Amino acid sequence: MFPDSKIPEGPLAEKWDKHKFNVKLVNPANKRKYDVIVVGTGLAGASAAASLAELGYNVKAFTYHDSPRRAHSIAAQGGINAAKNYQNDGDSVYRLFYDTIKGGDYRAREANVYRLAQVSVNIIDQCVAQGVPFAREYGGLLANRSFGGAQVSRTFYARGQTGQQLLLGAYSALSRQVAYGKVKLYTRTEMLDVVIVDGQARGIITRNLITGEIEQHAAHAVVLATGGYGNVFYLSTNAKYSNATAAWRAHKKGAYFANPCFTQIHPTCIPVSGDYQSKLTLMSESLRNDGRVWVPASKETAERLRKGEIRVGDIREEDRDYFLERKYPAFGNLVPRDVASRNAKMMCDEGRGVGSSGLAVYLDFADAIKRNGADWVSQKYGNLFDMYAKITGENPYEQPMRIYPAVHYTMGGLWVDYNLQTTVPGLYATGECNFSDHGANRLGASALMQGLADGYFVIPYTIGDYLAQTPPKPVTTEHPAFKEAEAEVRARVQKLMSINGTRTPDDFHKALGHLMWEYCGMARTAEGLQYAKAEIQKLRREFWSDLKLVGTEAEMNQALEKAGRVADFLELGELMVDDAYHRNESCGGHFREEYQTPEGEALRDDENFTYVAAWEYTGDNRASALHKEDLRFENVKLTQRSYK
Amino acid sequence: MAGSNPNAKPMNLTLKVWRQKNRNAQGGIVDYQVKDISPDMSFLEMLDVLNEDLLRQGEEPVAFDHDCREGICGSCNLFINGRAHGPEPGTTTCQLHMRKFNDGDTITIEPWRANAFPVNKDLSVDRSAFDRIIQAGGYISVNTGGTPDANEIPIPKDIADRAFEAATCIACGACVASCKNASAMLFVSAKVSQLALLPQGHVERKSRVENMVAQMDKEGFGACTNIGSCAAECPVGISLENIAILNREFLSAKATSNNLA
């Protein structure tokens, strides 16, 4: 039987208010008797830790970074959505809800998404009160811009650094609680396991990344705000340290993992330039407003270009294929992310890609410059052009940008109920770490909204419901479960150190990333996924018999840290492949080549797949068990998306 | 796969890298040769190549801090050929590319040097002093919930823009590393200015600057002598004007302070 998703009864618009009234409360004097562990200090973690401490709980906050402010939320560029309707352009809570459900290709829960839209307005108030310097109009009021998947302007922003400013706001709130002694902060400390006592989450096991010490921490509840798993692909727009270890350890201790194959590939990133490439950099989607996407019309021309025999300027207009404009005359270069990404890949697969690797397409501003002048382009996109020039050494005013899709975000994650509780009582997941709000595809400017909604306005209510039913007795690490979990962590670290093989953690990570990208990336087939599954299993065996590490575990050892994360990616990768294989439909970021319309568009199967796939871990090298949470749409009618 | 520019020639370089086992160990410069470095590599990717080679040979890789590799998280912090984040202005180490160097070059790589930033290992340093300065007052004391509507207090656009400029500090510590006194004034002033400019920050204006400056002194950062190398080397262009704002805030706070300590 599937665990209860705990969605409140009643009309959509009243569910959250009713639920807030129905949840049990912890009285103010008792809150100080409860300890809560929060792992991760990005938007979802810092906001949760600060808000819970403000309420009076004792919080322990953990980050593997040297400072809470380094979490990858900091790199988000575009903005944060909120249904403020400050622009008087017809926005509402319902419209934000509707756009998000539709954008997610009808694979998210109505109740969760509606709540997200409701609290979005509070987030902006909160951030402004904290001193977040959002962009403003000359009259002194807040400015908005429009973003993909919406016909209203509801995106609040701080130039191209919205994530940075929001995270620094949450970090300042967290810092204040550290100063008050309500949050104890553990930096450069990595969670390596969760401790379950009598079926409930009661603590974590950590490794101090400077000294190597393994430590036990107890609490009445544990919140995981540890981000997404995009780095399973090795190359992504995620930060280098971003990893799935905390979520995966929780999964192995009983938390279901939902929709792991729902990953978002962003179409406009700076392409890979060599084997040494360590990460990919996003170029804002806004560039497609004025840039035209093209490749050479023939394979031969593309080949000569790649060899350096001809230059891009030598290719005549009639020898260029503006493939998005050709295939999607109505939307042209502004088709949604998944469509743009998939088509760029198709061009490169046909051998018409550009750049010396052949894995890039052009994004050309020549027409915009001719039409409006270089100054106009510079005013609009100057910082992006500069960043492009810095990374590639090429001048995008003089020659077209080369772009290619890259892994950007993961919609899947730990399964949570309406309270953001996983299938393990007392274990919660917030932000990108959970699966809850974006369905099969996330809209731009919604990740920041969800992270902060979960941390500031959802978890402070819902965790109280659980704690109120937990006796306010002190928790300790005396239970044997702590010793067992610590022993397991130690054994695993020592095992990694003792393999003494020949290949580095990065070597394995790159091999895994290649498999995931080729067979579980932008386009997937049953055959390819089967192949990838076998290869991943093989790679995992090689990892555990041929890994090379040096030094010891009792000191700062970055290769060891990396190895532990790669070991978990090697398991998660297989589950992603299983999930992609079982989902015999195409929806959002999940495109199975077998399931497409005659025009090559994604073909959903609502009859058979309108559910959340939640996977249960059943043991090493054993097939995971699939549980289905049926999605019921009572307010929104399911339709097929088309962009022709 | 070759680089994006088929004509770019790979480079061979000599690296002089600071190696230090841990906080208490004696450190020293060690020479390494790296070969076939593509000009399209970032500086950190060049170090990745070195580290992969070292690991394969059974030697300990060089520890260094990094994460986003997009110039925004503030983790990377290398002192390259005597300059914080290397030779290119307005650039973090992760956004510095090898095309700024030449075949045959010798490159010296050191950690930030400051008493308040002890070395963890090799090139990684402990910058938690910055966190403690923020904890001393780098915030507006509002709890979650109960805040007024975001448009209730209009803020002139130029004020909001200036606050934003100050708020873009990434806390990498290049200002400290570039200062002959290892002063943290630019870092502290950026936060003080941001919050002093905004109406929401006015309530705690006095206590904030007093407490943050006191913590800065306690952490062992040096005094500011207005040389300006901090702002010159700042990868995100935090202006020296912020230090003037901090000084003004500090003086007016002290002149009317209730804090007699």
PDB file of C-alpha atoms in Angstrom, chain A residues 37 39 62-64 189-195 203-207 222-224 226 243 245-247 249-250 427:
ATOM      1  CA  ILE A  37      19.009  18.777  12.515  1.00  0.00           C
ATOM      2  CA  VAL A  39      21.463  19.325   6.569  1.00  0.00           C
ATOM      3  CA  PHE A  62      25.344  21.242   8.661  1.00  0.00           C
ATOM      4  CA  THR A  63      27.190  22.159   5.483  1.00  0.00           C
ATOM      5  CA  TYR A  64      30.175  20.643   3.724  1.00  0.00           C
ATOM      6  CA  THR A 189      30.992  18.646   7.833  1.00  0.00           C
ATOM      7  CA  GLU A 190      29.463  16.104   5.487  1.00  0.00           C
ATOM      8  CA  MET A 191      26.486  13.946   6.369  1.00  0.00           C
ATOM      9  CA  LEU A 192      27.255  10.319   5.549  1.00  0.00           C
ATOM     10  CA  ASP A 193      24.245   8.566   7.022  1.00  0.00           C
ATOM     11  CA  VAL A 194      20.950   9.037   8.787  1.00  0.00           C
ATOM     12  CA  VAL A 195      20.269   7.196  12.039  1.00  0.00           C
ATOM     13  CA  GLY A 203      20.134  11.711  13.999  1.00  0.00           C
ATOM     14  CA  ILE A 204      22.943  11.644  11.492  1.00  0.00           C
ATOM     15  CA  ILE A 205      26.532  10.467  11.141  1.00  0.00           C
ATOM     16  CA  THR A 206      28.968  13.026   9.777  1.00  0.00           C
ATOM     17  CA  ARG A 207      32.575  13.319   8.709  1.00  0.00           C
ATOM     18  CA  VAL A 222      16.065  15.598  10.645  1.00  0.00           C
ATOM     19  CA  VAL A 223      15.523  17.910   7.659  1.00  0.00           C
ATOM     20  CA  LEU A 224      17.442  17.234   4.454  1.00  0.00           C
ATOM     21  CA  THR A 226      20.782  18.918   0.282  1.00  0.00           C
ATOM     22  CA  ASN A 243      25.998  15.582  -4.774  1.00  0.00           C
ATOM     23  CA  THR A 245      24.936  11.387  -0.907  1.00  0.00           C
ATOM     24  CA  ALA A 246      22.655  12.649   1.870  1.00  0.00           C
ATOM     25  CA  ALA A 247      19.496  11.907  -0.126  1.00  0.00           C
ATOM     26  CA  ARG A 249      21.838   7.479   2.225  1.00  0.00           C
ATOM     27  CA  ALA A 250      18.336   8.400   3.388  1.00  0.00           C
ATOM     28  CA  LEU A 427      12.829  12.702   8.235  1.00  0.00           C
TER      29      LEU A 427
END
